[in-house]
Short mmCIF file of C-alpha atoms and ligand atoms in Angstrom, two decimals:
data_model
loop_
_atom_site.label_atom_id
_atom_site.label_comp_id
_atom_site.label_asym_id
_atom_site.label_seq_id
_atom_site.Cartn_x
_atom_site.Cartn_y
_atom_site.Cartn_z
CA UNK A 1 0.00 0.00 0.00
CA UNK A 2 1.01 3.89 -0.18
CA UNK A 3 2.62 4.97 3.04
CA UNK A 4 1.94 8.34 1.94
CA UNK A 5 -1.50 8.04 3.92
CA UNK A 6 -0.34 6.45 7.10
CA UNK A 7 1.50 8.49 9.81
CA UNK A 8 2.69 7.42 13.88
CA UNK A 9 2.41 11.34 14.90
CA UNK A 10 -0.93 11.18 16.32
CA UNK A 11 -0.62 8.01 18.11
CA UNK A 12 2.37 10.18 19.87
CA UNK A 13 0.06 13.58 20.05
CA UNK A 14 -2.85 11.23 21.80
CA UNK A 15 -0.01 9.99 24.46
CA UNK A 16 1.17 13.80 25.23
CA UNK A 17 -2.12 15.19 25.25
CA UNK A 18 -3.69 12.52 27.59
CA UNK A 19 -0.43 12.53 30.33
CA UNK A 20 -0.65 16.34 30.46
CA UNK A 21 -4.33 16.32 31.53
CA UNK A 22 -3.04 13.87 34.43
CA UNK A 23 0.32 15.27 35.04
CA UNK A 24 3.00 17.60 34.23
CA UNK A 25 5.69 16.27 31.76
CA UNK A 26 8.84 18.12 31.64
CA UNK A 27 11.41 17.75 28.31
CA UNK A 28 14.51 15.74 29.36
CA UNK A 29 18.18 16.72 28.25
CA UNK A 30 17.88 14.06 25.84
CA UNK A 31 15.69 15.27 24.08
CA UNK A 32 17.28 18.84 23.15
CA UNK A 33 20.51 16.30 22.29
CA UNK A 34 18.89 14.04 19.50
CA UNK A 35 15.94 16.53 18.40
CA UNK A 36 18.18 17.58 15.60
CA UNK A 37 18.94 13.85 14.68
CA UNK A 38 18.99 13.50 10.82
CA UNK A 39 19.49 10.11 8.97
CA UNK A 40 22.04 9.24 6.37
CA UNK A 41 19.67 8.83 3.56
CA UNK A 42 18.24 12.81 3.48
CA UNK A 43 14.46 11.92 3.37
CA UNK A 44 13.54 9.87 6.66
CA UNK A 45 11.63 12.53 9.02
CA UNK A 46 12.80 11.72 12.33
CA UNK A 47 11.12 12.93 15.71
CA UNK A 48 12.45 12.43 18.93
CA UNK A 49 11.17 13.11 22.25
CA UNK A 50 11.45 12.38 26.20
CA UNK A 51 10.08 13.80 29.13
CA UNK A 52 9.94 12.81 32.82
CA UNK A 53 6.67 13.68 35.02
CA UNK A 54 6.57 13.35 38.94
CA UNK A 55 6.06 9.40 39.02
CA UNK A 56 7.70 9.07 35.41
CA UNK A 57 11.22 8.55 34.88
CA UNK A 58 11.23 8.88 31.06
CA UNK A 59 8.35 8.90 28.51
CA UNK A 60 10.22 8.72 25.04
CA UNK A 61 9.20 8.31 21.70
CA UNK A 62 10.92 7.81 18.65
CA UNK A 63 9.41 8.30 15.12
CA UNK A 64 11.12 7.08 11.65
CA UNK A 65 8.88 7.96 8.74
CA UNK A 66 9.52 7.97 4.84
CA UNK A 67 6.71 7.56 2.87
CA UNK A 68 8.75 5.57 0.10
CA UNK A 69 9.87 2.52 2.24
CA UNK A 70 9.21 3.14 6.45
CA UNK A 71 7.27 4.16 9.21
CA UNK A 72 8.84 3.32 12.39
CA UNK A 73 7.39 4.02 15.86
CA UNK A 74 9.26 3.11 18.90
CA UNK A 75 7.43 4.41 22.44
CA UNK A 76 8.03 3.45 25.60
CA UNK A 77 7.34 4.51 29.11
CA UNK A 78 9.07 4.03 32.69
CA UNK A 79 7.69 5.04 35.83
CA UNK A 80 10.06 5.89 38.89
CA UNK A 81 11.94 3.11 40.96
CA UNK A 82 9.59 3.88 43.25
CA UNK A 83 6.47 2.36 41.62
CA UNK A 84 6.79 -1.11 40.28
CA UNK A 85 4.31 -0.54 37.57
CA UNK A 86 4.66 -2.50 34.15
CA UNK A 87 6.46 -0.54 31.55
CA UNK A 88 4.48 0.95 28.60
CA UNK A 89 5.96 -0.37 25.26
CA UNK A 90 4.30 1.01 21.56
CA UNK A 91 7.06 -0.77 18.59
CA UNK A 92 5.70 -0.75 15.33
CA UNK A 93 7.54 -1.04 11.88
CA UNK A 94 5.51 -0.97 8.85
CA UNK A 95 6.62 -1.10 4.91
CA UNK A 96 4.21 -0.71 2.15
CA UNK A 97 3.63 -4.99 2.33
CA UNK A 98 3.80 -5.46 6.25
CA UNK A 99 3.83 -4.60 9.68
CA UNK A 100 5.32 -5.63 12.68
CA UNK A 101 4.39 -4.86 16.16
CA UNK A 102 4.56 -5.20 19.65
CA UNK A 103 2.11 -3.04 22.26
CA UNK A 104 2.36 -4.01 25.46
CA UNK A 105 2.46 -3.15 29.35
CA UNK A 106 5.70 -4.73 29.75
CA UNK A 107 5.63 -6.41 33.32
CA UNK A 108 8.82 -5.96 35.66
CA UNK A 109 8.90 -9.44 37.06
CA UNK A 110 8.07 -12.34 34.82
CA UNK A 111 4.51 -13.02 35.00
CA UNK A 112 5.32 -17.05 34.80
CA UNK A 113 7.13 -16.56 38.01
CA UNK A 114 5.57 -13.52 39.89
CA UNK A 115 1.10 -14.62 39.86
CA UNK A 116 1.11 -11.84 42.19
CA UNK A 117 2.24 -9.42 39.99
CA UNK A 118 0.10 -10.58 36.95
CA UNK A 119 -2.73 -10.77 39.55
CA UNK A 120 -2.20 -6.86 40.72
CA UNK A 121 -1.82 -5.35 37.06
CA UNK A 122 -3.25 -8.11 34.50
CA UNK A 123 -5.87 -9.61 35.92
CA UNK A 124 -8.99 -6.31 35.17
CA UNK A 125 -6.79 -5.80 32.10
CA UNK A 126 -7.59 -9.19 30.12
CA UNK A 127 -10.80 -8.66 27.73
CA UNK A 128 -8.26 -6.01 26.44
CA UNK A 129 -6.06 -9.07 24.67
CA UNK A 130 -9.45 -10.31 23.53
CA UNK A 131 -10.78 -7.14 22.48
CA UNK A 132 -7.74 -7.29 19.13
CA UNK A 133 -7.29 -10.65 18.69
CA UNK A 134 -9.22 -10.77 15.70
CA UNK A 135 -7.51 -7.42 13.61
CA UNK A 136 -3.94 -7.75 15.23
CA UNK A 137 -3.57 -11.72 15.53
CA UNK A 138 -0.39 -13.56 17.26
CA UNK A 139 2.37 -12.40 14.46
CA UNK A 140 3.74 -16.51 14.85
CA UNK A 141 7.19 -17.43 16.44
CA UNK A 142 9.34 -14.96 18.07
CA UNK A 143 12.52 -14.71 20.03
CA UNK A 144 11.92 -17.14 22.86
CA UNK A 145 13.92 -14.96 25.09
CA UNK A 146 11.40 -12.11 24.82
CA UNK A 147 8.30 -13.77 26.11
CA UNK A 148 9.07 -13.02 29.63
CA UNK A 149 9.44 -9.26 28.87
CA UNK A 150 6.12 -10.02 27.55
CA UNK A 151 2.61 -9.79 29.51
CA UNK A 152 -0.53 -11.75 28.98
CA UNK A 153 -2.37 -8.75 27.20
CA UNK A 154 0.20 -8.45 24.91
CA UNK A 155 -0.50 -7.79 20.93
CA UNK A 156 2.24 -9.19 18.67
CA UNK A 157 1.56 -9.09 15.39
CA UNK A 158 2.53 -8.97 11.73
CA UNK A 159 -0.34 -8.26 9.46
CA UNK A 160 -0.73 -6.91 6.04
CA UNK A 161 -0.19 -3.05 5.90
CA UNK A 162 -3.47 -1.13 5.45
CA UNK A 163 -5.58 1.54 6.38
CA UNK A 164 -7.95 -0.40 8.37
CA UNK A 165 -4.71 -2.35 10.72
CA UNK A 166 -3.50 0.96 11.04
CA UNK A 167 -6.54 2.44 12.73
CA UNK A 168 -6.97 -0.15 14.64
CA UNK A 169 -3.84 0.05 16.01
CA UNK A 170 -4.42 4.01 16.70
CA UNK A 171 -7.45 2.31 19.06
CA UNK A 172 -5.36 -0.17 21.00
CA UNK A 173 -2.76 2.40 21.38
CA UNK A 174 -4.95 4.67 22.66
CA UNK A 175 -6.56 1.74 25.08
CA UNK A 176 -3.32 0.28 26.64
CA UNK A 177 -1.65 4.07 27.14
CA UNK A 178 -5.02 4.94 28.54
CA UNK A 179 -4.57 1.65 31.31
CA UNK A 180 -0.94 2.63 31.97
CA UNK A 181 -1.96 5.98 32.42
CA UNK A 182 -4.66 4.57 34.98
CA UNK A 183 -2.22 2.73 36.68
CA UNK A 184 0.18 5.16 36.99
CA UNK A 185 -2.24 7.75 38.53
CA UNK A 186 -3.22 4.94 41.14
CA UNK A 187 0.41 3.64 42.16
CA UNK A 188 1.39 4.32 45.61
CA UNK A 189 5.27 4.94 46.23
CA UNK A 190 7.04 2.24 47.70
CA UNK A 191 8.54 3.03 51.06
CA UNK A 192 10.15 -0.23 51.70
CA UNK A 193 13.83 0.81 49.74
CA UNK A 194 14.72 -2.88 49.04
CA UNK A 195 12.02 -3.15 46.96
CA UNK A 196 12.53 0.12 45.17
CA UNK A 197 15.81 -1.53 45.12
CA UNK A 198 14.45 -4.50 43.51
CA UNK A 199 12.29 -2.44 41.00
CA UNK A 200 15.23 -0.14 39.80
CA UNK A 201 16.91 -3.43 38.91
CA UNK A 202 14.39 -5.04 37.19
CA UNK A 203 14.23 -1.72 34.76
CA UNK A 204 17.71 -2.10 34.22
CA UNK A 205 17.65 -5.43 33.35
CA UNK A 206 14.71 -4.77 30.80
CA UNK A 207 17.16 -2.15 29.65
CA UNK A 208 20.21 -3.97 29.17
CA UNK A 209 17.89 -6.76 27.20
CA UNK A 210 16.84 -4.13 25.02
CA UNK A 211 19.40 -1.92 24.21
CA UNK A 212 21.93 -5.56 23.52
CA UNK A 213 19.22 -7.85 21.66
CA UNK A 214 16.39 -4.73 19.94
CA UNK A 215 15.80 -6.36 16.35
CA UNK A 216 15.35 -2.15 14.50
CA UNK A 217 18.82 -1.93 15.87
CA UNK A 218 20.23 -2.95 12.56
CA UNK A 219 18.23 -0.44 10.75
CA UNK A 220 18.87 2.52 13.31
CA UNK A 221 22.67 0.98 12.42
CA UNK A 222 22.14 1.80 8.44
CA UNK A 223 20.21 4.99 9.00
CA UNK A 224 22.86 6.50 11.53
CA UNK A 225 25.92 5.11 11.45
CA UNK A 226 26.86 2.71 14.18
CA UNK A 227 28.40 5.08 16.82
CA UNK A 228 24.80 7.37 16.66
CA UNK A 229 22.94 4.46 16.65
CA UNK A 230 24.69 3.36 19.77
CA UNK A 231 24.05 6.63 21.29
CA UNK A 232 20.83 6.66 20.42
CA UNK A 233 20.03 3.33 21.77
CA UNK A 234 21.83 3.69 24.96
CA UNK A 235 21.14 8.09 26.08
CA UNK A 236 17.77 8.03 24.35
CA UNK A 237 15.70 5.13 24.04
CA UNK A 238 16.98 3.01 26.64
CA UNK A 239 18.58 5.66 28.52
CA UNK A 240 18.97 4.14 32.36
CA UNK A 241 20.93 1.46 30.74
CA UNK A 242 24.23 3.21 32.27
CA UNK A 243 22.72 4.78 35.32
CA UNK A 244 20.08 2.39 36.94
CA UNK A 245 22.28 -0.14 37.84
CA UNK A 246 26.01 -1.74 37.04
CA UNK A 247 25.28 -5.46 36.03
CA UNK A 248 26.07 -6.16 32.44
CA UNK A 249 24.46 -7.91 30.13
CA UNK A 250 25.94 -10.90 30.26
CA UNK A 251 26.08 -10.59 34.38
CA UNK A 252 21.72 -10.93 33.55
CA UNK A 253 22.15 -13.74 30.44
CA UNK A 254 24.89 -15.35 30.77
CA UNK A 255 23.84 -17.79 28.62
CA UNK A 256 25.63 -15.53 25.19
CA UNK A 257 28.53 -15.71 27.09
CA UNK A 258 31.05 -17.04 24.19
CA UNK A 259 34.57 -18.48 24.83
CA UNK A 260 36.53 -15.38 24.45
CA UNK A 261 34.50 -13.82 27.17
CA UNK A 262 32.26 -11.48 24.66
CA UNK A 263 28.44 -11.55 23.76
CA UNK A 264 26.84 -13.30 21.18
CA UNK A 265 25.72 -11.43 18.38
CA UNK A 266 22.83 -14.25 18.38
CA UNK A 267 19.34 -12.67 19.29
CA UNK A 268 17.99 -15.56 20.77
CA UNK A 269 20.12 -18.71 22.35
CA UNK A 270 16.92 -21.00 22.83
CA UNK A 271 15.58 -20.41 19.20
CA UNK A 272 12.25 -19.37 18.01
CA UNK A 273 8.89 -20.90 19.60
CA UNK A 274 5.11 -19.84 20.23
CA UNK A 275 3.83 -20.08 17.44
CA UNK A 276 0.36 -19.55 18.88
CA UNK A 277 -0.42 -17.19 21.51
CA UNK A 278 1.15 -18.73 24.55
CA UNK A 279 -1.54 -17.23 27.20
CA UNK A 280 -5.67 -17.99 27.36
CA UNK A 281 -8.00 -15.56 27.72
CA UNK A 282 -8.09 -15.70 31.46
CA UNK A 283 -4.08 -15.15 31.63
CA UNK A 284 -3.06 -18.81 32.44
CA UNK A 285 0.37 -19.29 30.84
CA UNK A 286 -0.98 -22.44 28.21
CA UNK A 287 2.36 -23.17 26.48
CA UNK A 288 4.58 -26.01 27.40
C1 LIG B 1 10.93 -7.85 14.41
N1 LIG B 1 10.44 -6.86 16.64
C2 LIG B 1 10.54 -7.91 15.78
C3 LIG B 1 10.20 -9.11 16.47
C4 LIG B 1 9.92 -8.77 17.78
C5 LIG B 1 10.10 -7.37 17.90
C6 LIG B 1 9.49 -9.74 18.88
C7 LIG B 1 10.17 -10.49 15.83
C8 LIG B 1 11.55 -11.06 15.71
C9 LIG B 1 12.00 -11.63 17.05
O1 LIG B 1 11.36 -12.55 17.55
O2 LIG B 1 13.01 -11.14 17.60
C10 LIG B 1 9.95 -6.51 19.05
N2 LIG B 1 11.10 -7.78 20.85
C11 LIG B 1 10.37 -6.72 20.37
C12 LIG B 1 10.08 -5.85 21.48
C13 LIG B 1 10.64 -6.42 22.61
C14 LIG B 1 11.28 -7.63 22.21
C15 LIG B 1 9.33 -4.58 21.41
O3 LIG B 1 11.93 -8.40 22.96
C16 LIG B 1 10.56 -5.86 23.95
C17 LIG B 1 10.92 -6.54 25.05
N3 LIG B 1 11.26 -2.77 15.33
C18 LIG B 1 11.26 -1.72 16.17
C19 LIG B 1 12.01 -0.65 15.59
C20 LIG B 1 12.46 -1.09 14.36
C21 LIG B 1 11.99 -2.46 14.23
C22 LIG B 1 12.24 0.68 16.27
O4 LIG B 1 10.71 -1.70 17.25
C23 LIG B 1 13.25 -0.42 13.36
C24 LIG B 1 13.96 0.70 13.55
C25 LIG B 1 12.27 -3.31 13.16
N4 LIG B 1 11.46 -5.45 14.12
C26 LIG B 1 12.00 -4.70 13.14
C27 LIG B 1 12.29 -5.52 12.00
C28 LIG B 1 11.90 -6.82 12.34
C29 LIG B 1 11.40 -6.75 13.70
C30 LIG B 1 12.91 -5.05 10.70
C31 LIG B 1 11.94 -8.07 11.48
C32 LIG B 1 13.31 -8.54 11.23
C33 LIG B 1 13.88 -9.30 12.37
O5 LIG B 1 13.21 -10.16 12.96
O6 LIG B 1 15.06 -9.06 12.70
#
């Protein structure tokens, strides 16, 4: 289809408009550092922004879009170390053929090993996984290693670019910010600091997965040149990934630990699996 048509800007416009009726976001330094960000190829419109708000440590949004071959849309938003709420997570990357995306409230703690926490977020959130199943089906096998960054509302997909998949995206965008939103307004600070403790690491570990193993990082890599698109990754999209904590990568998977004491360039050690959607309706973990 024509790209021409399509655009991510208003999916980020909704997201700005609807924090700032519930709280005050303020621009971060990083933003002022990559708003002037230009690709290699002189016709990708980039946009780049990132604010913090009094219970969010960085709401940042990146937007790739040329009409002829790419729209990219990579959003994502932390809360403080204080609150353990899930972490709000918009990727999308369509051509003129397909589209690929992930939306998601990201847990911190692995749902298949924390029921409480996929009890206190997940649980009222559920007919929302129902709700898209139909437009924006399971997109078929995927990094194994990603499913436990993954909750049980989750909508992974890769559809058929059109006008119709793109609106309905704009909708579930609009419905899972509008939950995170909801939980954000209703999270109470933790006191106890071993379990902000605990929080602030599980961010950075959700960082350090990220910023290592994200599959557009070989396309930031051709659009920027490999030292920008480091930068990028690391100050702007994942930036926390040298502050919130000091474990490495391979200190949290040591598993692409090679020989000579480096990482594997490997996305995924276990291989590719679910092909179906690996939760029910109810949130019970199905797959074996
Ligand atoms: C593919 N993107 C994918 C896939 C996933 C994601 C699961 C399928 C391939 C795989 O299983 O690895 C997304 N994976 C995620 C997300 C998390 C995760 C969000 O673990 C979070 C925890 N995608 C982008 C951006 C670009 C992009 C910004 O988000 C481009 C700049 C591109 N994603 C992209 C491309 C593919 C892809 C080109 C298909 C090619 C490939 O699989 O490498």
């Amino acid at each position: 289809m024509d790209l021409s048509t399509l655009s991510y800007q208003k999916f980020v416009q909704f997201a700005l408009e609807h924090t700032n009726l519930r709280t005050t976001l303020t621009p971060l330094p990083s933003q002022e550092k990559f708003k002037s960000l230009k690709a290699n190829d002189n016709k990708s419109v980039l946009n780049a922004i990132s604010f913090c708000a009094p219970k969010i440590r960085l709401l940042r949004s990146l937007t790739i879009e040329d009409s002829q071959s790419m729209l990219v849309l990579d959003f994502a938003a932390f809360s403080k170390p204080e609150y353990d709420a899930p972490i709000f997570c918009a990727n999308a990357f369509t051509t003129p053929s397909r589209s690929i995306v992930v939306l998601d409230l990201n847990p911190l703690y692995d749902v298949t090993i924390h029921p409480d926490y996929k009890e206190k977020y997940y649980k009222k959130l559920m007919p929302l996984s129902e709700k898209y199943s139909e437009l924006l089906p399971w997109g078929g096998k995927l990094t194994s290693e990603s499913l436990k960054f993954f909750s049980p509302i989750v909508i992974w997909t890769t559809v058929a670019s059109s006008q119709l998949v793109h609106d309905v995206l704009f909708s579930a965008f609009v419905d899972y910010f509008k939950a995170w939103l909801e939980l954000i307004d209703e999270a109470t600070d933790e006191k106890d600091e071993s379990l902000v403790l605990l929080n602030r690491e599980a961010q950075h570990k959700y960082l350090t997965w990220r910023a290592e193993k994200d599959p557009g990082y070989s396309i930031l890599k051709k659009l920027f040149g490999e030292t920008l698109a480091k930068d990028l990754v690391r100050q702007f999209l994942f930036d926390g990934v040298d502050s919130l904590g000091s474990k490495t990568f391979l200190d949290y998977f040591p598993e692409y630990r090679l020989e000579n004491g480096t990482v594997n360039k490997k996305r995924s050690m276990v291989g590719k699996s679910y092909e179906t959607r690996p939760w029910n309706s109810a949130g019970e973990f199905i797959a074996d």
